[in-house]
mmCIF file of C-alpha atoms in Angstrom:
data_model
loop_
_atom_site.group_PDB
_atom_site.id
_atom_site.type_symbol
_atom_site.label_atom_id
_atom_site.label_comp_id
_atom_site.label_asym_id
_atom_site.label_seq_id
_atom_site.Cartn_x
_atom_site.Cartn_y
_atom_site.Cartn_z
ATOM 1 C CA MET M 12 -94.302 9.927 -35.542
ATOM 2 C CA LEU M 13 -90.516 9.628 -35.815
ATOM 3 C CA GLU M 14 -90.145 10.744 -32.200
ATOM 4 C CA GLY M 15 -92.544 8.020 -30.958
ATOM 5 C CA PHE M 16 -90.713 5.397 -33.002
ATOM 6 C CA TRP M 17 -87.340 6.523 -31.543
ATOM 7 C CA ASN M 18 -88.664 6.419 -27.966
ATOM 8 C CA ARG M 19 -90.057 2.908 -28.395
ATOM 9 C CA TRP M 20 -86.816 1.691 -30.008
ATOM 10 C CA THR M 21 -84.652 3.094 -27.249
ATOM 11 C CA ALA M 22 -87.010 1.617 -24.641
ATOM 12 C CA ARG M 23 -86.636 -1.816 -26.227
ATOM 13 C CA LEU M 24 -82.849 -1.442 -26.250
ATOM 14 C CA ARG M 25 -82.889 -0.551 -22.550
ATOM 15 C CA GLY M 26 -84.986 -3.657 -21.724
ATOM 16 C CA ASN M 27 -88.281 -1.916 -20.853
ATOM 17 C CA HIS M 28 -90.767 -4.018 -22.810
ATOM 18 C CA HIS M 29 -93.828 -3.223 -20.697
ATOM 19 C CA PRO M 30 -96.812 -2.003 -22.765
ATOM 20 C CA ALA M 31 -97.266 0.953 -20.500
ATOM 21 C CA VAL M 32 -93.740 2.094 -21.092
ATOM 22 C CA LEU M 33 -93.994 1.483 -24.786
ATOM 23 C CA ALA M 34 -97.326 3.312 -24.860
ATOM 24 C CA ALA M 35 -95.886 6.173 -22.886
ATOM 25 C CA GLY M 36 -92.940 6.345 -25.184
ATOM 26 C CA GLY M 37 -95.007 5.886 -28.302
ATOM 27 C CA ASN M 38 -97.554 8.569 -27.376
ATOM 28 C CA GLY M 39 -94.929 11.119 -26.530
ATOM 29 C CA VAL M 40 -95.602 11.044 -22.750
ATOM 30 C CA ASP M 41 -92.742 12.356 -20.634
ATOM 31 C CA THR M 42 -90.621 10.382 -18.201
ATOM 32 C CA ALA M 43 -92.838 11.133 -15.173
ATOM 33 C CA HIS M 44 -95.840 9.429 -16.805
ATOM 34 C CA ALA M 45 -93.679 6.458 -17.756
ATOM 35 C CA SER M 46 -92.508 6.123 -14.136
ATOM 36 C CA ALA M 47 -96.097 6.256 -12.927
ATOM 37 C CA ALA M 48 -97.084 3.556 -15.416
ATOM 38 C CA LEU M 49 -94.197 1.367 -14.154
ATOM 39 C CA ALA M 50 -95.298 1.857 -10.547
ATOM 40 C CA ASP M 51 -98.894 0.920 -11.448
ATOM 41 C CA ALA M 52 -97.677 -2.207 -13.211
ATOM 42 C CA ALA M 53 -95.640 -3.163 -10.147
ATOM 43 C CA LEU M 54 -98.718 -2.810 -7.916
ATOM 44 C CA HIS M 55 -100.655 -5.203 -10.170
ATOM 45 C CA GLY M 56 -97.866 -7.806 -9.913
ATOM 46 C CA VAL M 57 -96.540 -7.398 -13.418
ATOM 47 C CA ALA M 58 -92.792 -8.101 -13.750
ATOM 48 C CA VAL M 59 -91.016 -5.229 -15.372
ATOM 49 C CA ALA M 60 -87.357 -5.367 -16.286
ATOM 50 C CA GLU M 61 -85.173 -2.625 -14.822
ATOM 51 C CA PRO M 62 -83.825 -0.050 -17.235
ATOM 52 C CA ARG M 63 -80.403 -0.939 -18.600
ATOM 53 C CA ARG M 64 -78.197 1.460 -20.465
ATOM 54 C CA TRP M 65 -76.180 0.050 -23.334
ATOM 55 C CA ASN M 66 -72.569 0.930 -23.922
ATOM 56 C CA TRP M 67 -71.807 0.286 -27.567
ATOM 57 C CA GLY M 68 -68.085 0.628 -27.020
ATOM 58 C CA ARG M 69 -68.279 -2.127 -24.415
ATOM 59 C CA VAL M 70 -70.284 -4.317 -26.785
ATOM 60 C CA SER M 71 -67.683 -3.899 -29.546
ATOM 61 C CA ALA M 72 -64.927 -4.626 -27.044
ATOM 62 C CA LEU M 73 -66.679 -7.840 -26.016
ATOM 63 C CA TRP M 74 -66.763 -8.902 -29.685
ATOM 64 C CA ARG M 75 -63.058 -8.112 -30.134
ATOM 65 C CA ARG M 76 -61.792 -9.597 -26.810
ATOM 66 C CA GLU M 77 -59.499 -12.562 -27.134
ATOM 67 C CA PRO M 78 -60.245 -15.719 -25.168
ATOM 68 C CA GLU M 79 -58.698 -15.753 -21.685
ATOM 69 C CA MET M 80 -55.788 -18.156 -21.076
ATOM 70 C CA THR M 81 -55.894 -20.693 -18.296
ATOM 71 C CA GLU M 82 -53.309 -20.828 -15.507
ATOM 72 C CA GLU M 83 -51.621 -23.911 -16.999
ATOM 73 C CA ALA M 84 -51.292 -22.154 -20.366
ATOM 74 C CA LEU M 85 -49.818 -19.077 -18.666
ATOM 75 C CA GLN M 86 -47.323 -21.231 -16.752
ATOM 76 C CA ALA M 87 -46.384 -23.088 -19.963
ATOM 77 C CA ALA M 88 -45.884 -19.754 -21.767
ATOM 78 C CA ASP M 89 -43.760 -18.354 -18.929
ATOM 79 C CA ALA M 90 -41.722 -21.551 -18.395
ATOM 80 C CA PRO M 91 -38.800 -20.632 -20.784
ATOM 81 C CA MET M 92 -38.457 -17.202 -19.230
ATOM 82 C CA VAL M 93 -38.549 -18.672 -15.687
ATOM 83 C CA ASP M 94 -35.923 -21.276 -16.638
ATOM 84 C CA GLY M 95 -33.685 -18.579 -18.106
ATOM 85 C CA VAL M 96 -34.048 -16.463 -14.972
ATOM 86 C CA GLU M 97 -33.255 -19.471 -12.746
ATOM 87 C CA ALA M 98 -30.176 -20.291 -14.856
ATOM 88 C CA ARG M 99 -28.970 -16.700 -14.582
ATOM 89 C CA VAL M 100 -29.568 -16.758 -10.833
ATOM 90 C CA GLU M 101 -27.531 -19.976 -10.533
ATOM 91 C CA ARG M 102 -24.691 -18.495 -12.611
ATOM 92 C CA LEU M 103 -24.727 -15.357 -10.470
ATOM 93 C CA ALA M 104 -24.637 -17.501 -7.317
ATOM 94 C CA ASP M 105 -21.616 -19.411 -8.676
ATOM 95 C CA ARG M 106 -19.846 -16.143 -9.505
ATOM 96 C CA VAL M 107 -20.620 -14.805 -6.034
ATOM 97 C CA ASP M 108 -19.147 -17.980 -4.473
ATOM 98 C CA ARG M 109 -15.992 -17.690 -6.594
ATOM 99 C CA LEU M 110 -15.644 -14.017 -5.734
ATOM 100 C CA CYS M 111 -16.035 -14.830 -2.014
ATOM 101 C CA ASP M 112 -13.309 -17.506 -2.254
ATOM 102 C CA LEU M 113 -11.010 -15.128 -4.129
ATOM 103 C CA LEU M 114 -11.624 -12.369 -1.583
ATOM 104 C CA GLU M 115 -10.920 -14.755 1.283
ATOM 105 C CA ARG M 116 -7.614 -15.872 -0.291
ATOM 106 C CA HIS M 117 -6.661 -12.262 -0.972
ATOM 107 C CA LEU M 118 -7.434 -11.259 2.616
ATOM 108 C CA THR M 119 -5.399 -14.202 3.942
ATOM 109 C CA ALA M 120 -2.395 -13.288 1.761
ATOM 110 C CA GLN M 121 -2.703 -9.627 2.730
ATOM 111 C CA GLN M 122 -2.821 -10.552 6.421
ATOM 112 C CA SER M 123 0.326 -12.685 6.112
ATOM 113 C CA ARG M 124 2.116 -9.866 4.272
ATOM 114 C CA THR M 125 1.019 -7.404 6.949
ATOM 115 C CA GLU M 126 2.377 -9.703 9.656
ATOM 116 C CA GLU M 127 5.717 -9.950 7.810
ATOM 117 C CA VAL M 128 5.890 -6.168 7.504
ATOM 118 C CA LEU M 129 5.114 -5.739 11.213
ATOM 119 C CA ALA M 130 7.844 -8.240 12.098
ATOM 120 C CA ALA M 131 10.316 -6.331 9.910
ATOM 121 C CA VAL M 132 9.276 -3.064 11.582
ATOM 122 C CA GLN M 133 9.837 -4.593 15.018
ATOM 123 C CA ARG M 134 13.299 -5.842 13.999
ATOM 124 C CA LEU M 135 14.229 -2.417 12.647
ATOM 125 C CA THR M 136 12.928 -0.801 15.834
ATOM 126 C CA ARG M 137 15.148 -3.048 17.943
ATOM 127 C CA GLU M 138 18.132 -2.271 15.701
ATOM 128 C CA ILE M 139 17.460 1.463 15.970
ATOM 129 C CA ALA M 140 17.204 1.182 19.757
ATOM 130 C CA ALA M 141 20.606 -0.551 19.829
ATOM 131 C CA VAL M 142 22.330 1.943 17.482
ATOM 132 C CA PRO M 143 22.709 4.870 19.996
ATOM 133 C CA ALA M 144 24.477 2.614 22.523
ATOM 134 C CA GLN M 145 26.839 1.344 19.822
ATOM 135 C CA ALA M 146 27.491 4.894 18.624
ATOM 136 C CA ALA M 147 28.254 6.018 22.198
ATOM 137 C CA ALA M 148 30.686 3.118 22.694
ATOM 138 C CA GLN M 149 32.411 3.855 19.389
ATOM 139 C CA THR M 150 32.616 7.564 20.281
ATOM 140 C CA GLN M 151 34.293 6.667 23.579
ATOM 141 C CA GLN M 152 36.769 4.434 21.754
ATOM 142 C CA VAL M 153 37.521 7.249 19.288
ATOM 143 C CA GLU M 154 38.190 9.641 22.181
ATOM 144 C CA GLN M 155 40.537 7.110 23.756
ATOM 145 C CA LEU M 156 42.358 6.676 20.457
ATOM 146 C CA GLN M 157 42.616 10.443 20.049
ATOM 147 C CA ALA M 158 44.209 10.647 23.475
ATOM 148 C CA LEU M 159 46.609 7.881 22.445
ATOM 149 C CA VAL M 160 47.427 9.744 19.227
ATOM 150 C CA ALA M 161 48.140 12.910 21.206
ATOM 151 C CA ALA M 162 50.451 10.920 23.483
ATOM 152 C CA HIS M 163 52.142 9.399 20.456
ATOM 153 C CA HIS M 164 52.614 12.860 18.966
ATOM 154 C CA SER M 165 54.349 13.974 22.120
ATOM 155 C CA ASP M 166 56.503 10.831 21.915
ATOM 156 C CA THR M 167 57.253 11.699 18.293
ATOM 157 C CA ARG M 168 58.414 15.181 19.278
ATOM 158 C CA GLN M 169 60.613 13.688 21.939
ATOM 159 C CA ILE M 170 62.036 11.209 19.424
ATOM 160 C CA THR M 171 62.662 14.058 16.997
ATOM 161 C CA ALA M 172 64.599 15.906 19.690
ATOM 162 C CA LEU M 173 66.540 12.766 20.426
ATOM 163 C CA LEU M 174 67.288 12.279 16.739
ATOM 164 C CA ALA M 175 68.771 15.757 16.674
ATOM 165 C CA GLU M 176 71.247 14.566 19.284
ATOM 166 C CA VAL M 177 71.942 11.292 17.445
ATOM 167 C CA PRO M 178 75.205 12.363 15.773
ATOM 168 C CA ALA M 179 76.807 13.208 19.115
ATOM 169 C CA VAL M 180 75.401 10.118 20.746
ATOM 170 C CA LEU M 181 76.676 7.962 17.882
ATOM 171 C CA CYS M 182 80.119 9.263 18.452
ATOM 172 C CA GLU M 183 79.888 8.246 22.107
ATOM 173 C CA ASN M 184 77.994 5.004 22.054
ATOM 174 C CA ARG M 185 77.008 2.848 19.064
ATOM 175 C CA ASP M 186 74.883 0.553 21.218
ATOM 176 C CA ALA M 187 72.707 3.451 22.325
ATOM 177 C CA LEU M 188 72.143 4.327 18.676
ATOM 178 C CA ASP M 189 70.991 0.807 17.877
ATOM 179 C CA SER M 190 68.574 0.810 20.812
ATOM 180 C CA LEU M 191 67.316 4.235 19.771
ATOM 181 C CA VAL M 192 66.733 3.052 16.203
ATOM 182 C CA ALA M 193 64.894 -0.005 17.510
ATOM 183 C CA HIS M 194 62.797 2.224 19.791
ATOM 184 C CA ALA M 195 62.058 4.522 16.847
ATOM 185 C CA ARG M 196 60.964 1.612 14.707
ATOM 186 C CA THR M 197 58.803 0.244 17.521
ATOM 187 C CA HIS M 198 57.249 3.670 18.012
ATOM 188 C CA GLU M 199 56.713 3.938 14.268
ATOM 189 C CA ARG M 200 54.887 0.601 14.184
ATOM 190 C CA LYS M 201 52.767 1.640 17.166
ATOM 191 C CA GLN M 202 51.984 4.931 15.492
ATOM 192 C CA ILE M 203 50.991 3.174 12.280
ATOM 193 C CA GLU M 204 48.819 0.733 14.248
ATOM 194 C CA THR M 205 47.270 3.642 16.135
ATOM 195 C CA ILE M 206 46.552 5.473 12.882
ATOM 196 C CA ASP M 207 45.007 2.314 11.438
ATOM 197 C CA ARG M 208 42.833 1.820 14.507
ATOM 198 C CA LEU M 209 41.799 5.477 14.457
ATOM 199 C CA THR M 210 40.936 5.216 10.774
ATOM 200 C CA ASP M 211 38.989 2.024 11.392
ATOM 201 C CA LEU M 212 37.050 3.579 14.255
ATOM 202 C CA SER M 213 36.390 6.749 12.252
ATOM 203 C CA THR M 214 35.108 4.614 9.421
ATOM 204 C CA ARG M 215 32.938 2.627 11.814
ATOM 205 C CA GLN M 216 31.566 5.802 13.362
ATOM 206 C CA ALA M 217 30.736 7.225 9.937
ATOM 207 C CA LYS M 218 29.200 3.902 8.994
ATOM 208 C CA ALA M 219 27.154 3.924 12.231
ATOM 209 C CA ALA M 220 25.923 7.463 11.493
ATOM 210 C CA GLU M 221 25.009 6.460 7.948
ATOM 211 C CA THR M 222 23.355 3.340 9.362
ATOM 212 C CA VAL M 223 21.283 5.479 11.754
ATOM 213 C CA GLN M 224 20.202 7.758 8.917
ATOM 214 C CA SER M 225 19.488 4.892 6.564
ATOM 215 C CA VAL M 226 17.593 3.005 9.286
ATOM 216 C CA GLY M 227 15.475 6.108 9.978
ATOM 217 C CA ALA M 228 14.691 6.434 6.287
ATOM 218 C CA LYS M 229 13.963 2.727 6.113
ATOM 219 C CA MET M 230 11.639 3.038 9.116
ATOM 220 C CA ASP M 231 9.611 5.735 7.357
ATOM 221 C CA VAL M 232 9.533 3.719 4.153
ATOM 222 C CA VAL M 233 8.495 0.558 6.032
ATOM 223 C CA ALA M 234 5.688 2.465 7.831
ATOM 224 C CA ALA M 235 4.455 3.794 4.495
ATOM 225 C CA VAL M 236 4.661 0.308 3.024
ATOM 226 C CA GLY M 237 2.629 -1.127 5.922
ATOM 227 C CA GLU M 238 -0.072 1.465 5.360
ATOM 228 C CA SER M 239 -0.239 1.339 1.590
ATOM 229 C CA HIS M 240 0.755 -2.037 0.084
ATOM 230 C CA SER M 241 3.551 -4.579 0.161
ATOM 231 C CA ALA M 242 5.124 -3.614 -3.165
ATOM 232 C CA ALA M 243 7.150 -0.793 -1.555
ATOM 233 C CA LEU M 244 8.918 -3.367 0.659
ATOM 234 C CA ALA M 245 10.818 -4.675 -2.362
ATOM 235 C CA ALA M 246 11.890 -1.103 -3.188
ATOM 236 C CA LEU M 247 13.092 -0.671 0.400
ATOM 237 C CA LEU M 248 15.157 -3.867 0.179
ATOM 238 C CA THR M 249 16.657 -2.681 -3.118
ATOM 239 C CA GLU M 250 17.522 0.671 -1.558
ATOM 240 C CA THR M 251 19.101 -1.111 1.428
ATOM 241 C CA ARG M 252 21.270 -3.235 -0.864
ATOM 242 C CA THR M 253 22.304 -0.106 -2.789
ATOM 243 C CA ASN M 254 23.254 1.675 0.450
ATOM 244 C CA ASP M 255 25.241 -1.364 1.587
ATOM 245 C CA GLN M 256 27.130 -1.408 -1.698
ATOM 246 C CA GLU M 257 27.851 2.325 -1.438
ATOM 247 C CA ILE M 258 29.045 1.919 2.156
ATOM 248 C CA LYS M 259 31.285 -0.986 1.148
ATOM 249 C CA SER M 260 32.717 0.958 -1.790
ATOM 250 C CA ALA M 261 33.336 4.015 0.451
ATOM 251 C CA PHE M 262 35.001 1.791 3.059
ATOM 252 C CA ASP M 263 37.212 0.226 0.384
ATOM 253 C CA ARG M 264 38.224 3.645 -0.930
ATOM 254 C CA GLN M 265 38.979 4.874 2.607
ATOM 255 C CA SER M 266 40.997 1.724 3.349
ATOM 256 C CA ARG M 267 43.088 2.143 0.185
ATOM 257 C CA ARG M 268 43.622 5.805 1.000
ATOM 258 C CA MET M 269 44.799 4.997 4.530
ATOM 259 C CA MET M 270 47.071 2.248 3.198
ATOM 260 C CA VAL M 271 48.616 4.772 0.792
ATOM 261 C CA MET M 272 49.037 7.273 3.646
ATOM 262 C CA GLY M 273 50.608 4.595 5.857
ATOM 263 C CA GLY M 274 52.975 3.579 3.082
ATOM 264 C CA PHE M 275 53.884 7.214 2.563
ATOM 265 C CA VAL M 276 54.596 7.696 6.296
ATOM 266 C CA ILE M 277 56.676 4.501 6.404
ATOM 267 C CA GLY M 278 58.616 5.562 3.303
ATOM 268 C CA MET M 279 59.298 9.003 4.715
ATOM 269 C CA THR M 280 60.477 7.541 8.018
ATOM 270 C CA ALA M 281 62.702 5.013 6.265
ATOM 271 C CA ALA M 282 64.110 7.731 3.995
ATOM 272 C CA SER M 283 64.860 9.967 6.973
ATOM 273 C CA ALA M 284 66.603 7.060 8.712
ATOM 274 C CA VAL M 285 68.644 6.258 5.595
ATOM 275 C CA PHE M 286 69.603 9.904 5.093
ATOM 276 C CA GLY M 287 70.627 10.168 8.743
ATOM 277 C CA ALA M 288 72.736 7.049 8.498
ATOM 278 C CA ILE M 289 74.392 8.323 5.308
ATOM 279 C CA HIS M 290 75.063 11.674 6.897
ATOM 280 C CA LEU M 291 76.550 10.040 9.983
ATOM 281 C CA TYR M 292 78.657 7.735 7.866
ATOM 282 C CA LEU M 293 79.973 10.664 5.849
ATOM 283 C CA LYS M 294 80.842 12.616 8.967
ATOM 284 C CA LEU M 295 82.589 9.614 10.458
ATOM 285 C CA MET M 296 84.558 9.083 7.272
ATOM 286 C CA SER M 297 85.589 12.699 7.179
#
C-alpha cells in the first residue's frame, strides 16, 4: 500500500495526472504498462501532460534568487567607477603629454650639445692638422740657430785667440785695441741674442710637442665626451686650463733661468775684460 501511494505521489509531482497512469502506479504496474496506458489515452484523444522531473535544488534556488537589475540600474551603479576610470585616463593622458614635451625638450638640448661637441672636435682636428707643419718649421729654425751658434762658437774661439795677443797689440796700437773691444762687445751681444733666440725656439718646440700631446689627449677625451654625455666637456676644459697654466709656469721658470744664465755670461765677460785691462795697465805701469 505504501508503494502504491509513493508511485501516485511521484506521478503527480512529475505532472502525469492521467487516471491510467495513476492506476498503473497505484496498482503496482511497471513502467511498460504505464507507457501502454499513455499510448492508449493518446489514441482516444485524451491530453496527457509530458513527464517532468523536478529538481528540488533548482526550486530552492528560484526561491532564494534576488531580483534581476535593469540596464539603467546597472549603469547607475557603475557610473562612479566609470567616472573614476575616465578621470584616471585623463590624468594619464596629461602626464603622457607632459612627458612627451619634456622628452622633446631634452632631445633638442642634447642635439644642440652634440652639435657643439662636433664643432669643437672639428676645430681640434684642424689644429692638430696644422701642428706638424708648425713643428717642422720650428725644427728648421732651431737647426738654423744651431748652425749660427756653431759659427758664433768658432768666432768666440777666434776672439779668444785674438785676446791672447791683446797685450802685444796694445803696445803697438791703442786704436786697434778699442776696435777689438768694440768687436768683442758686439759679438757678445750677438751671442746673447742668439742664445735668447735659441732658448725661445727650444721653449716653443717643447711647447709645440706638449701641445701635440695635450691635443691628442684632448681629442680622445672629446670623442669620449661625444659618445657618453656633455659633462666630460667641462672636465676637458678644466684640464686644458690647467695644462695652459703649467706651460706658462714652465715657460716663466725657463725664461728666468735663461736670464740668470745670460747675466752670468755677461758678468763673466765683463770681469774678464776688466781683469785684462787691469793686467795691461799694471804691465804698462811697470
